[in-house]
Amino acid sequence: MSGYIESVLETVKKRNPNEPEFHQAVEEVLESLAPVINTHPELRDAAILERIVEPERQIWFRVPWQDDQGKIHVNRAFRIEFNSALGPYKGGIRFHPSVYAGIIKFLGFEQIFKNSLTGLMMGGGKGGSDFDPKGKSDSEIMRFCQSFMTELYRHIGADTDVPAGDIGVGGREVGYMFGQYKRLTGLFTGVLTGKGLDFGGSLVRTEATGYGCVYFCEEMLKGKGTSFEGKTVTVSGSGNVAIYAHEKATQLGAKVVAMSDSNGYIYCESGIDLAAVKQLKEVERKRIKEYVKMHKAAKYVEGCGGIWDVKCDVALPCATQNELDGEAAKTLISNGCIAVAEGANMPCTPDAAKAFVKNGVLFGPGKAANAGGVAVSGLEMAQNSQRLHWNFEETDQYLHRIMTDIYTSSSEAAEKYGTPGNLINGANIAGFMKVSRAMMAQGLV
Ligand code: NDP
Ligand code: 2IT
C-alpha cells in the first residue's frame, strides 16, 4: 500500500475507533485501488478517497416498543447514507443483536461499489437495529417495525433513500414498514424494495441474491471450462440467500450436501431436500436441526463453523460476515474445493480470501457475487416508476445479464490493472471507477 493510501486508512481507523468490520472493508477496497490512484493522480487531487470513506450522512435513532406482556424495550437503530453519486441511497436494513454503527458502515460502504457494479442508478446506504427478531410474535415484530419507521420515514423516499431487507428483515418486515410509511406520509410510492407482489414488489426479488450468486459462480466456472453439473456444493446459512442459492445450484445440476444456521449445520450425502428447508425456515421459522427429525439419513452437527470441514467442489458462504476464516479456507483448499462465491457480505476473512486467490481457487467477492439482490431491487424501482409489473422470465433474464456483465467488467478491470483473475481487485476497481467519475463530474459536494 502506498503512503497516501495508508494515511487515508489510518484516518478512517482514528475517526471510527472500535469498528473492525468497517476498517476491514475499507482496507480491502483501498488495497485494490493502489494501481488506479497511481495512474489517475487527479483522483488524489480531488480527495476522492478521503470523501468516499466518509458517509454523507449518518442517522442514529431510538426505537421504543412494547412486547406482548406490555413491557417496554428500547433499541438503537441506524441509517447510514453513504454515497449518492450514482443515485438515491440504496441498501438493506438488518435486524440482529450484533448490529452497531461499525456493521452498518461496513455494509453501507460495500453497497457503494456493489450498486455501481449493477450498472443501475443507485447510491450506497444501509440501515439496521440491534433488535433481535428471534422468538418474537408477529405483533411484536409489527410494533417494532412501526416504531422504527415512525422515525425513519422522514429520512427516506423513492427518489432519496430506498431501503430493503437484509439479515432478519424479509417480506413480513418490509410489509409492516411499508404500511407505516404510507400511513405517516399518505404516499404510495416505491420507497422500499422487497415488497409483497400484491403491492408493488417485483417477481424474482426473493430469489435474486441466491440465484445471482450462482449465476456469477457459473461464469467463474465457465472461465475454467466447467459448470455446476455434477458438483458437490456447501451452502452456509439457511435464510433468504442460502435457500435460493441452493435452488439455482440444484437446477443447474449440482448437489447441495450441507446447510447451517448460527447454531449448527446439517449434512446429507445424497443432497439436502430444499422443500423441507423452506418449510422449516420460511413457514415455521424453526431451527435447522429440526431437519434431521424428518430426514433420518441426514446428520446435525452443533456449531456452525464446522460446515467448512465438509468436502465440496464449490462453497457458497451465505450467512454472515467473517464466517469463513483462514483455517476453514485451508481445509476447503486441501479438500479440493475449486470455487468460492460470497452470497453473504464479507463472509470470508481477509486471510481466507487471500488464501483462495493464492491457491488458484476461483473466488467471487460479495460485492460482485451477491449484487443480484440489489440489482433486482433496482428493477423493482424501475417497475414502480413505470407502474408496471414484469414477468418472471424477463426479470430473471435481466438479472442473469447483470450478473454476467459484472463478471465481465470485474475480470476486465483485474486484467487491465495488472492482476488477471483476481476478482477482488477487479470488482473493487470496476465499482470504484464509475463512482469516482461521477464524483469528479459533480464537483466538490
Ligand atoms: P436471513 O436473515 O434470511 O438469513 C441469515 C442466515 O444466516 C440464517 O441462517 C442465520 O442463522 C445465519 N446467520 C446470521 N447471523 C449469523 C451469525 N452471526 N453466525 C452464524 N450464522 C448467522 O438473511 P439473508 O439470507 O438475507 O442474508 C444473509 C447474508 O447475505 C448477509 O450477509 C446479508 O448481508 C447478505 N445479503 C443479503 C441480500 C438479500 O437480498 N437478502 C443481498 C445481498 C447480500 P440464524 O437463523 O441462526 O440467525
Ligand atoms: O446487501 C445487500 O445488497 C442487500 N441486503 C440488498 C439491498 C437492497 O437494497 O436490495
Short mmCIF file of C-alpha atoms and ligand atoms in Angstrom, two decimals:
data_model
loop_
_atom_site.label_atom_id
_atom_site.label_comp_id
_atom_site.label_asym_id
_atom_site.label_seq_id
_atom_site.Cartn_x
_atom_site.Cartn_y
_atom_site.Cartn_z
CA MET A 1 0.00 0.00 0.00
CA SER A 2 1.33 3.47 -0.85
CA GLY A 3 1.96 6.06 1.87
CA TYR A 4 -1.01 8.09 0.67
CA ILE A 5 -3.46 5.18 0.77
CA GLU A 6 -2.04 4.12 4.13
CA SER A 7 -2.73 7.60 5.51
CA VAL A 8 -6.37 7.51 4.30
CA LEU A 9 -6.81 4.18 6.07
CA GLU A 10 -5.18 5.50 9.27
CA THR A 11 -7.62 8.42 9.31
CA VAL A 12 -10.56 6.04 8.89
CA LYS A 13 -9.34 4.00 11.86
CA LYS A 14 -8.82 7.08 14.01
CA ARG A 15 -12.17 8.62 13.12
CA ASN A 16 -14.11 5.39 13.56
CA PRO A 17 -12.49 3.68 16.55
CA ASN A 18 -13.57 0.18 17.61
CA GLU A 19 -15.27 -0.58 14.30
CA PRO A 20 -13.15 -3.50 12.99
CA GLU A 21 -15.62 -4.64 10.31
CA PHE A 22 -15.66 -1.15 8.77
CA HIS A 23 -11.85 -0.96 8.85
CA GLN A 24 -11.65 -4.39 7.22
CA ALA A 25 -13.99 -3.43 4.36
CA VAL A 26 -12.18 -0.13 3.73
CA GLU A 27 -8.74 -1.75 3.85
CA GLU A 28 -9.69 -4.35 1.26
CA VAL A 29 -11.01 -1.73 -1.17
CA LEU A 30 -8.10 0.69 -0.68
CA GLU A 31 -5.56 -2.11 -1.21
CA SER A 32 -7.15 -2.86 -4.58
CA LEU A 33 -7.19 0.79 -5.65
CA ALA A 34 -3.43 1.49 -5.44
CA PRO A 35 -2.81 0.99 -9.20
CA VAL A 36 -5.80 3.19 -10.07
CA ILE A 37 -4.59 6.05 -7.87
CA ASN A 38 -1.12 5.75 -9.41
CA THR A 39 -2.45 6.13 -12.93
CA HIS A 40 -5.08 8.77 -12.05
CA PRO A 41 -3.41 11.50 -9.95
CA GLU A 42 -6.48 13.74 -10.49
CA LEU A 43 -8.43 11.46 -8.12
CA ARG A 44 -5.93 12.19 -5.38
CA ASP A 45 -6.06 15.92 -6.08
CA ALA A 46 -9.86 15.83 -5.77
CA ALA A 47 -9.62 13.86 -2.48
CA ILE A 48 -11.95 11.20 -3.87
CA LEU A 49 -10.70 8.55 -1.42
CA GLU A 50 -10.97 10.84 1.61
CA ARG A 51 -14.55 11.63 0.57
CA ILE A 52 -15.66 8.13 -0.36
CA VAL A 53 -14.73 6.66 3.06
CA GLU A 54 -16.79 9.26 4.95
CA PRO A 55 -20.59 8.77 4.91
CA GLU A 56 -22.54 11.71 3.53
CA ARG A 57 -24.96 11.45 6.43
CA GLN A 58 -25.44 9.20 9.49
CA ILE A 59 -28.74 8.89 11.31
CA TRP A 60 -28.86 7.25 14.76
CA PHE A 61 -32.18 6.88 16.50
CA ARG A 62 -34.07 5.28 19.35
CA VAL A 63 -36.77 2.69 18.76
CA PRO A 64 -39.08 2.23 21.77
CA TRP A 65 -41.61 -0.62 21.55
CA GLN A 66 -43.81 -2.75 23.77
CA ASP A 67 -43.75 -6.56 23.92
CA ASP A 68 -46.86 -8.75 24.23
CA GLN A 69 -46.65 -8.55 28.04
CA GLY A 70 -46.68 -4.74 27.93
CA LYS A 71 -43.02 -4.43 28.89
CA ILE A 72 -41.19 -1.53 27.22
CA HIS A 73 -37.94 -2.07 25.29
CA VAL A 74 -35.60 0.45 23.72
CA ASN A 75 -33.44 -0.48 20.74
CA ARG A 76 -30.87 1.53 18.86
CA ALA A 77 -31.16 2.00 15.09
CA PHE A 78 -29.14 3.44 12.23
CA ARG A 79 -29.42 4.60 8.66
CA ILE A 80 -26.12 5.44 7.06
CA GLU A 81 -26.47 7.35 3.80
CA PHE A 82 -23.02 6.71 2.42
CA ASN A 83 -22.77 7.94 -1.15
CA SER A 84 -25.29 9.38 -3.61
CA ALA A 85 -23.05 9.97 -6.63
CA LEU A 86 -24.89 7.35 -8.71
CA GLY A 87 -28.45 7.69 -7.45
CA PRO A 88 -30.66 7.58 -4.37
CA TYR A 89 -29.06 5.82 -1.40
CA LYS A 90 -29.93 2.13 -1.71
CA GLY A 91 -29.33 -0.77 0.63
CA GLY A 92 -30.96 -3.11 3.08
CA ILE A 93 -31.96 -2.97 6.72
CA ARG A 94 -30.58 -5.56 9.14
CA PHE A 95 -32.21 -6.58 12.43
CA HIS A 96 -29.72 -8.58 14.51
CA PRO A 97 -28.40 -8.18 18.08
CA SER A 98 -24.85 -7.76 16.72
CA VAL A 99 -25.76 -4.56 14.83
CA TYR A 100 -23.85 -1.40 15.80
CA ALA A 101 -22.52 1.56 13.80
CA GLY A 102 -19.43 -0.35 12.57
CA ILE A 103 -21.53 -3.10 10.97
CA ILE A 104 -23.84 -0.66 9.21
CA LYS A 105 -20.87 1.39 7.99
CA PHE A 106 -19.11 -1.67 6.57
CA LEU A 107 -22.30 -2.74 4.80
CA GLY A 108 -23.06 0.77 3.53
CA PHE A 109 -19.51 1.16 2.23
CA GLU A 110 -19.65 -2.17 0.34
CA GLN A 111 -23.01 -1.16 -1.06
CA ILE A 112 -21.49 1.87 -2.90
CA PHE A 113 -19.33 -0.35 -5.12
CA LYS A 114 -21.82 -3.21 -5.40
CA ASN A 115 -24.57 -0.91 -6.59
CA SER A 116 -22.19 0.70 -9.05
CA LEU A 117 -21.33 -2.73 -10.48
CA THR A 118 -25.00 -3.45 -11.25
CA GLY A 119 -24.95 -0.64 -13.83
CA LEU A 120 -28.19 0.76 -12.39
CA MET A 121 -28.64 4.22 -10.88
CA MET A 122 -28.24 3.56 -7.17
CA GLY A 123 -26.09 5.17 -4.49
CA GLY A 124 -24.97 3.28 -1.37
CA GLY A 125 -26.57 3.12 2.07
CA LYS A 126 -27.51 0.68 4.81
CA GLY A 127 -29.60 0.60 7.95
CA GLY A 128 -30.48 -1.60 10.85
CA SER A 129 -31.08 -2.13 14.51
CA ASP A 130 -29.78 -4.28 17.35
CA PHE A 131 -33.34 -5.65 17.72
CA ASP A 132 -33.43 -9.48 17.82
CA PRO A 133 -36.42 -10.80 15.85
CA LYS A 134 -35.85 -14.40 17.03
CA GLY A 135 -38.69 -15.74 19.15
CA LYS A 136 -40.84 -12.60 18.74
CA SER A 137 -44.53 -12.84 17.87
CA ASP A 138 -45.91 -11.33 14.65
CA SER A 139 -47.47 -8.49 16.62
CA GLU A 140 -44.20 -7.71 18.39
CA ILE A 141 -42.44 -7.63 15.01
CA MET A 142 -45.16 -5.34 13.66
CA ARG A 143 -44.95 -2.93 16.59
CA PHE A 144 -41.17 -2.80 16.31
CA CYS A 145 -41.29 -2.14 12.54
CA GLN A 146 -43.90 0.59 13.02
CA SER A 147 -41.86 2.31 15.71
CA PHE A 148 -38.70 2.00 13.57
CA MET A 149 -40.45 3.58 10.59
CA THR A 150 -42.02 6.33 12.71
CA GLU A 151 -38.54 7.84 12.92
CA LEU A 152 -37.03 6.62 9.65
CA TYR A 153 -39.83 7.86 7.34
CA ARG A 154 -38.62 11.49 7.44
CA HIS A 155 -35.21 10.48 6.04
CA ILE A 156 -36.22 8.22 3.14
CA GLY A 157 -38.17 8.44 -0.12
CA ALA A 158 -38.49 6.82 -3.55
CA ASP A 159 -36.02 9.36 -5.02
CA THR A 160 -33.80 9.94 -1.95
CA ASP A 161 -33.17 6.73 0.01
CA VAL A 162 -34.75 3.33 -0.67
CA PRO A 163 -34.24 0.62 1.98
CA ALA A 164 -34.87 -3.13 1.57
CA GLY A 165 -34.25 -6.35 3.53
CA ASP A 166 -31.11 -7.97 4.90
CA ILE A 167 -30.49 -10.36 7.85
CA GLY A 168 -33.66 -10.54 9.96
CA VAL A 169 -35.66 -8.40 7.53
CA GLY A 170 -37.72 -10.17 4.86
CA GLY A 171 -41.10 -9.76 3.21
CA ARG A 172 -43.02 -9.64 6.50
CA GLU A 173 -40.93 -6.80 7.94
CA VAL A 174 -40.82 -4.83 4.67
CA GLY A 175 -44.63 -5.08 4.50
CA TYR A 176 -45.08 -3.68 8.03
CA MET A 177 -42.59 -0.88 7.36
CA PHE A 178 -44.25 -0.01 4.04
CA GLY A 179 -47.67 0.14 5.70
CA GLN A 180 -46.41 2.53 8.37
CA TYR A 181 -44.59 4.72 5.83
CA LYS A 182 -47.80 5.02 3.80
CA ARG A 183 -49.82 5.85 6.89
CA LEU A 184 -47.42 8.56 8.01
CA THR A 185 -46.91 10.22 4.63
CA GLY A 186 -50.03 9.36 2.68
CA LEU A 187 -47.77 8.30 -0.19
CA PHE A 188 -47.97 5.01 -2.06
CA THR A 189 -44.51 5.03 -3.63
CA GLY A 190 -41.62 2.65 -4.20
CA VAL A 191 -39.89 3.76 -1.00
CA LEU A 192 -38.88 0.21 -0.05
CA THR A 193 -37.99 -2.78 -2.22
CA GLY A 194 -38.68 -6.41 -1.46
CA LYS A 195 -42.37 -5.55 -1.12
CA GLY A 196 -45.13 -8.15 -1.47
CA LEU A 197 -46.11 -9.00 -5.04
CA ASP A 198 -49.61 -7.60 -4.47
CA PHE A 199 -48.42 -4.08 -3.65
CA GLY A 200 -45.54 -3.25 -5.95
CA GLY A 201 -42.97 -5.96 -5.27
CA SER A 202 -41.00 -7.49 -8.13
CA LEU A 203 -41.01 -11.10 -9.20
CA VAL A 204 -37.55 -12.68 -8.68
CA ARG A 205 -36.62 -10.29 -5.81
CA THR A 206 -37.00 -13.14 -3.29
CA GLU A 207 -34.76 -15.41 -5.36
CA ALA A 208 -32.43 -12.70 -6.67
CA THR A 209 -29.43 -12.79 -4.33
CA GLY A 210 -29.12 -16.58 -4.24
CA TYR A 211 -29.78 -17.03 -7.96
CA GLY A 212 -27.44 -14.15 -8.80
CA CYS A 213 -24.65 -15.65 -6.70
CA VAL A 214 -24.95 -18.94 -8.58
CA TYR A 215 -25.10 -17.16 -11.97
CA PHE A 216 -21.90 -15.34 -11.04
CA CYS A 217 -20.22 -18.56 -9.89
CA GLU A 218 -21.31 -20.28 -13.08
CA GLU A 219 -19.45 -17.61 -15.08
CA MET A 220 -16.32 -18.23 -12.99
CA LEU A 221 -16.63 -21.98 -13.59
CA LYS A 222 -17.20 -21.42 -17.32
CA GLY A 223 -13.93 -19.50 -17.43
CA LYS A 224 -12.24 -22.72 -16.28
CA GLY A 225 -14.16 -24.83 -18.79
CA THR A 226 -16.51 -26.40 -16.26
CA SER A 227 -20.00 -25.87 -14.75
CA PHE A 228 -22.24 -26.71 -11.76
CA GLU A 229 -23.24 -30.00 -13.38
CA GLY A 230 -22.33 -32.88 -11.05
CA LYS A 231 -20.64 -30.64 -8.46
CA THR A 232 -20.95 -31.11 -4.70
CA VAL A 233 -21.85 -27.80 -3.04
CA THR A 234 -21.83 -26.49 0.54
CA VAL A 235 -24.09 -23.50 1.31
CA SER A 236 -23.77 -21.88 4.73
CA GLY A 237 -26.81 -20.25 6.31
CA SER A 238 -30.42 -21.22 5.66
CA GLY A 239 -32.00 -17.81 5.20
CA ASN A 240 -33.12 -16.00 2.08
CA VAL A 241 -29.80 -16.01 0.24
CA ALA A 242 -28.84 -19.59 1.16
CA ILE A 243 -32.20 -21.09 0.18
CA TYR A 244 -32.22 -19.62 -3.33
CA ALA A 245 -28.52 -20.33 -3.89
CA HIS A 246 -29.38 -23.97 -3.14
CA GLU A 247 -32.35 -23.82 -5.51
CA LYS A 248 -30.42 -22.46 -8.51
CA ALA A 249 -27.33 -24.64 -7.94
CA THR A 250 -29.60 -27.69 -7.85
CA GLN A 251 -31.41 -26.58 -11.02
CA LEU A 252 -28.01 -26.39 -12.71
CA GLY A 253 -27.22 -30.00 -11.81
CA ALA A 254 -25.30 -29.63 -8.55
CA LYS A 255 -25.94 -31.45 -5.25
CA VAL A 256 -26.07 -29.33 -2.08
CA VAL A 257 -24.89 -31.51 0.80
CA ALA A 258 -24.67 -29.06 3.74
CA MET A 259 -26.51 -26.00 5.13
CA SER A 260 -26.43 -24.25 8.51
CA ASP A 261 -27.79 -21.66 10.91
CA SER A 262 -25.99 -19.89 13.74
CA ASN A 263 -26.32 -22.98 15.97
CA GLY A 264 -25.02 -25.75 13.73
CA TYR A 265 -25.09 -27.46 10.36
CA ILE A 266 -26.84 -30.34 8.63
CA TYR A 267 -25.13 -32.77 6.27
CA CYS A 268 -26.69 -35.27 3.90
CA GLU A 269 -24.56 -37.16 1.42
CA SER A 270 -27.44 -37.69 -1.02
CA GLY A 271 -28.35 -33.97 -1.02
CA ILE A 272 -30.45 -31.69 1.17
CA ASP A 273 -34.18 -31.58 0.45
CA LEU A 274 -34.87 -27.89 -0.25
CA ALA A 275 -38.65 -28.12 0.14
CA ALA A 276 -38.13 -29.31 3.74
CA VAL A 277 -35.70 -26.43 4.47
CA LYS A 278 -38.16 -23.90 3.00
CA GLN A 279 -40.98 -25.29 5.14
CA LEU A 280 -38.80 -25.14 8.29
CA LYS A 281 -37.28 -21.72 7.70
CA GLU A 282 -39.77 -19.72 5.61
CA VAL A 283 -43.02 -21.06 7.06
CA GLU A 284 -42.38 -22.42 10.56
CA ARG A 285 -39.35 -20.22 11.41
CA LYS A 286 -37.66 -23.11 13.23
CA ARG A 287 -34.02 -24.14 13.74
CA ILE A 288 -32.11 -26.12 11.07
CA LYS A 289 -31.54 -29.03 13.49
CA GLU A 290 -35.24 -29.90 13.18
CA TYR A 291 -34.45 -31.11 9.64
CA VAL A 292 -32.96 -34.39 10.86
CA LYS A 293 -36.27 -35.31 12.53
CA MET A 294 -37.81 -35.53 9.05
CA HIS A 295 -34.75 -36.89 7.23
CA LYS A 296 -33.10 -39.76 9.02
CA ALA A 297 -30.24 -40.02 6.51
CA ALA A 298 -29.07 -36.51 7.44
CA LYS A 299 -26.95 -35.64 10.44
CA TYR A 300 -26.84 -32.48 12.55
CA VAL A 301 -23.59 -31.14 13.99
CA GLU A 302 -23.62 -28.46 16.69
CA GLY A 303 -21.53 -25.34 15.89
CA CYS A 304 -21.86 -23.54 12.54
CA GLY A 305 -18.12 -23.17 11.75
CA GLY A 306 -17.70 -26.93 11.20
CA ILE A 307 -19.61 -26.73 7.91
CA TRP A 308 -16.33 -25.89 6.11
CA ASP A 309 -14.92 -29.31 7.08
CA VAL A 310 -17.40 -30.89 4.66
CA LYS A 311 -15.71 -31.93 1.41
CA CYS A 312 -17.11 -29.97 -1.53
CA ASP A 313 -16.26 -28.71 -5.03
CA VAL A 314 -17.95 -25.34 -4.56
CA ALA A 315 -18.51 -23.36 -1.34
CA LEU A 316 -21.16 -20.62 -1.14
CA PRO A 317 -20.93 -18.76 2.20
CA CYS A 318 -24.40 -17.19 2.53
CA ALA A 319 -24.78 -16.46 6.28
CA THR A 320 -22.82 -13.53 7.69
CA GLN A 321 -19.54 -11.58 7.88
CA ASN A 322 -16.29 -13.34 8.81
CA GLU A 323 -17.92 -16.78 9.00
CA LEU A 324 -15.11 -18.42 6.98
CA ASP A 325 -11.59 -17.87 8.34
CA GLY A 326 -8.07 -18.78 7.24
CA GLU A 327 -8.19 -22.23 8.86
CA ALA A 328 -11.51 -23.04 7.17
CA ALA A 329 -10.06 -21.86 3.85
CA LYS A 330 -7.07 -24.21 4.29
CA THR A 331 -9.42 -27.13 4.92
CA LEU A 332 -11.55 -26.31 1.86
CA ILE A 333 -8.45 -26.00 -0.33
CA SER A 334 -6.96 -29.28 0.87
CA ASN A 335 -10.35 -30.96 0.29
CA GLY A 336 -10.20 -29.94 -3.38
CA CYS A 337 -12.66 -27.02 -3.43
CA ILE A 338 -12.35 -25.23 -6.80
CA ALA A 339 -14.67 -22.22 -6.39
CA VAL A 340 -16.00 -19.94 -3.64
CA ALA A 341 -18.66 -17.28 -4.29
CA GLU A 342 -19.73 -14.99 -1.46
CA GLY A 343 -23.53 -14.85 -1.17
CA ALA A 344 -23.18 -13.00 2.14
CA ASN A 345 -21.42 -9.67 2.68
CA MET A 346 -17.74 -10.19 3.58
CA PRO A 347 -18.19 -13.80 4.83
CA CYS A 348 -14.52 -14.61 4.23
CA THR A 349 -11.88 -13.08 6.48
CA PRO A 350 -9.04 -11.32 4.60
CA ASP A 351 -6.64 -14.23 5.15
CA ALA A 352 -9.24 -16.71 3.86
CA ALA A 353 -9.88 -14.64 0.72
CA LYS A 354 -6.14 -14.25 0.10
CA ALA A 355 -5.57 -17.99 0.56
CA PHE A 356 -8.19 -18.79 -2.09
CA VAL A 357 -6.69 -16.36 -4.60
CA LYS A 358 -3.13 -17.55 -3.89
CA ASN A 359 -4.06 -21.20 -4.33
CA GLY A 360 -5.91 -20.70 -7.60
CA VAL A 361 -9.39 -21.28 -6.15
CA LEU A 362 -11.92 -19.23 -8.18
CA PHE A 363 -13.08 -16.51 -5.80
CA GLY A 364 -16.14 -14.29 -6.27
CA PRO A 365 -16.16 -11.43 -3.73
CA GLY A 366 -19.51 -10.47 -2.18
CA LYS A 367 -19.86 -7.07 -3.77
CA ALA A 368 -19.86 -8.76 -7.16
CA ALA A 369 -21.31 -12.20 -6.39
CA ASN A 370 -24.22 -11.07 -4.20
CA ALA A 371 -25.17 -7.98 -6.22
CA GLY A 372 -28.18 -9.80 -7.69
CA GLY A 373 -30.39 -8.84 -4.73
CA VAL A 374 -29.88 -5.13 -5.01
CA ALA A 375 -29.94 -5.40 -8.82
CA VAL A 376 -33.49 -6.76 -8.75
CA SER A 377 -34.30 -4.11 -6.14
CA GLY A 378 -33.23 -1.62 -8.82
CA LEU A 379 -35.54 -3.39 -11.25
CA GLU A 380 -38.34 -3.16 -8.67
CA MET A 381 -37.76 0.62 -8.51
CA ALA A 382 -37.94 0.77 -12.31
CA GLN A 383 -41.23 -1.17 -12.35
CA ASN A 384 -42.67 1.07 -9.60
CA SER A 385 -41.76 4.18 -11.61
CA GLN A 386 -43.39 2.68 -14.69
CA ARG A 387 -46.37 1.48 -12.63
CA LEU A 388 -45.93 -1.87 -14.36
CA HIS A 389 -45.10 -5.47 -13.48
CA TRP A 390 -42.59 -7.50 -15.42
CA ASN A 391 -42.98 -11.28 -15.69
CA PHE A 392 -40.69 -13.82 -14.02
CA GLU A 393 -38.77 -14.85 -17.14
CA GLU A 394 -37.89 -11.36 -18.31
CA THR A 395 -36.85 -10.25 -14.82
CA ASP A 396 -34.74 -13.38 -14.33
CA GLN A 397 -33.08 -12.87 -17.73
CA TYR A 398 -32.31 -9.26 -16.78
CA LEU A 399 -30.75 -10.49 -13.51
CA HIS A 400 -28.71 -13.09 -15.39
CA ARG A 401 -27.44 -10.46 -17.82
CA ILE A 402 -26.46 -8.12 -14.97
CA MET A 403 -24.52 -10.90 -13.21
CA THR A 404 -22.62 -11.91 -16.35
CA ASP A 405 -21.87 -8.22 -17.05
CA ILE A 406 -20.48 -7.84 -13.50
CA TYR A 407 -18.28 -10.87 -14.06
CA THR A 408 -17.02 -9.42 -17.35
CA SER A 409 -16.36 -5.92 -16.02
CA SER A 410 -14.61 -7.28 -12.90
CA SER A 411 -12.44 -9.66 -14.96
CA GLU A 412 -11.53 -6.91 -17.40
CA ALA A 413 -10.61 -4.44 -14.64
CA ALA A 414 -8.49 -7.11 -12.90
CA GLU A 415 -6.62 -7.71 -16.13
CA LYS A 416 -6.25 -4.03 -17.05
CA TYR A 417 -4.75 -3.12 -13.67
CA GLY A 418 -2.27 -5.96 -13.55
CA THR A 419 -3.85 -8.79 -11.55
CA PRO A 420 -5.64 -11.01 -14.09
CA GLY A 421 -8.12 -13.40 -12.48
CA ASN A 422 -8.19 -11.51 -9.18
CA LEU A 423 -11.88 -10.60 -8.94
CA ILE A 424 -11.42 -8.92 -5.55
CA ASN A 425 -9.29 -6.25 -7.21
CA GLY A 426 -11.39 -6.33 -10.37
CA ALA A 427 -14.73 -5.77 -8.61
CA ASN A 428 -13.35 -3.05 -6.36
CA ILE A 429 -11.78 -1.21 -9.29
CA ALA A 430 -14.72 -1.58 -11.69
CA GLY A 431 -17.18 -0.44 -8.99
CA PHE A 432 -14.95 2.45 -7.95
CA MET A 433 -14.24 3.83 -11.46
CA LYS A 434 -17.86 4.71 -12.15
CA VAL A 435 -18.47 6.27 -8.71
CA SER A 436 -15.25 8.30 -8.87
CA ARG A 437 -16.04 9.59 -12.38
CA ALA A 438 -19.49 10.70 -11.17
CA MET A 439 -17.99 12.36 -8.08
CA MET A 440 -15.45 14.22 -10.21
CA ALA A 441 -18.17 15.40 -12.60
CA GLN A 442 -20.44 16.57 -9.77
CA GLY A 443 -17.80 18.83 -8.20
CA LEU A 444 -16.88 19.23 -4.55
CA VAL A 445 -20.01 18.03 -2.75
P1 NDP B 1 -31.58 -14.15 6.67
O1 NDP B 1 -31.93 -13.46 7.91
O2 NDP B 1 -32.66 -14.61 5.76
O3 NDP B 1 -30.67 -15.41 6.98
C1 NDP B 1 -29.46 -15.29 7.64
C2 NDP B 1 -28.84 -16.65 7.80
O4 NDP B 1 -27.51 -16.51 8.27
C3 NDP B 1 -29.56 -17.50 8.82
O5 NDP B 1 -29.42 -18.85 8.51
C4 NDP B 1 -28.81 -17.14 10.10
O6 NDP B 1 -28.90 -18.13 11.12
C5 NDP B 1 -27.40 -17.05 9.60
N1 NDP B 1 -26.64 -16.12 10.46
C6 NDP B 1 -26.95 -14.84 10.74
N2 NDP B 1 -26.08 -14.31 11.62
C7 NDP B 1 -25.23 -15.29 11.91
C8 NDP B 1 -24.11 -15.36 12.74
N3 NDP B 1 -23.70 -14.31 13.48
N4 NDP B 1 -23.43 -16.54 12.77
C9 NDP B 1 -23.84 -17.61 12.02
N5 NDP B 1 -24.92 -17.59 11.21
C10 NDP B 1 -25.59 -16.45 11.16
O7 NDP B 1 -30.58 -13.17 5.89
P2 NDP B 1 -30.16 -13.17 4.36
O8 NDP B 1 -30.15 -14.55 3.83
O9 NDP B 1 -30.94 -12.12 3.69
O10 NDP B 1 -28.67 -12.61 4.44
C11 NDP B 1 -27.53 -13.45 4.51
C12 NDP B 1 -26.29 -12.70 4.09
O11 NDP B 1 -26.46 -12.24 2.74
C13 NDP B 1 -25.96 -11.44 4.89
O12 NDP B 1 -24.57 -11.27 4.92
C14 NDP B 1 -26.59 -10.33 4.05
O13 NDP B 1 -25.97 -9.08 4.30
C15 NDP B 1 -26.25 -10.84 2.66
N6 NDP B 1 -27.04 -10.32 1.56
C16 NDP B 1 -28.39 -10.38 1.57
C17 NDP B 1 -29.12 -9.92 0.50
C18 NDP B 1 -30.59 -10.05 0.42
O14 NDP B 1 -31.15 -9.72 -0.62
N7 NDP B 1 -31.28 -10.56 1.43
C19 NDP B 1 -28.45 -9.26 -0.63
C20 NDP B 1 -27.02 -9.32 -0.59
C21 NDP B 1 -26.36 -9.80 0.50
P3 NDP B 1 -29.81 -17.85 12.42
O15 NDP B 1 -31.22 -18.01 11.95
O16 NDP B 1 -29.38 -18.85 13.40
O17 NDP B 1 -29.52 -16.42 12.86
O1 2IT B 2 -26.59 -6.42 0.93
C1 2IT B 2 -27.44 -6.19 0.04
O2 2IT B 2 -27.12 -5.92 -1.11
C2 2IT B 2 -28.85 -6.25 0.42
N1 2IT B 2 -29.16 -6.58 1.56
C3 2IT B 2 -29.91 -5.91 -0.58
C4 2IT B 2 -30.09 -4.42 -0.67
C5 2IT B 2 -31.26 -3.97 -1.49
O3 2IT B 2 -31.48 -2.74 -1.49
O4 2IT B 2 -31.96 -4.77 -2.12
#
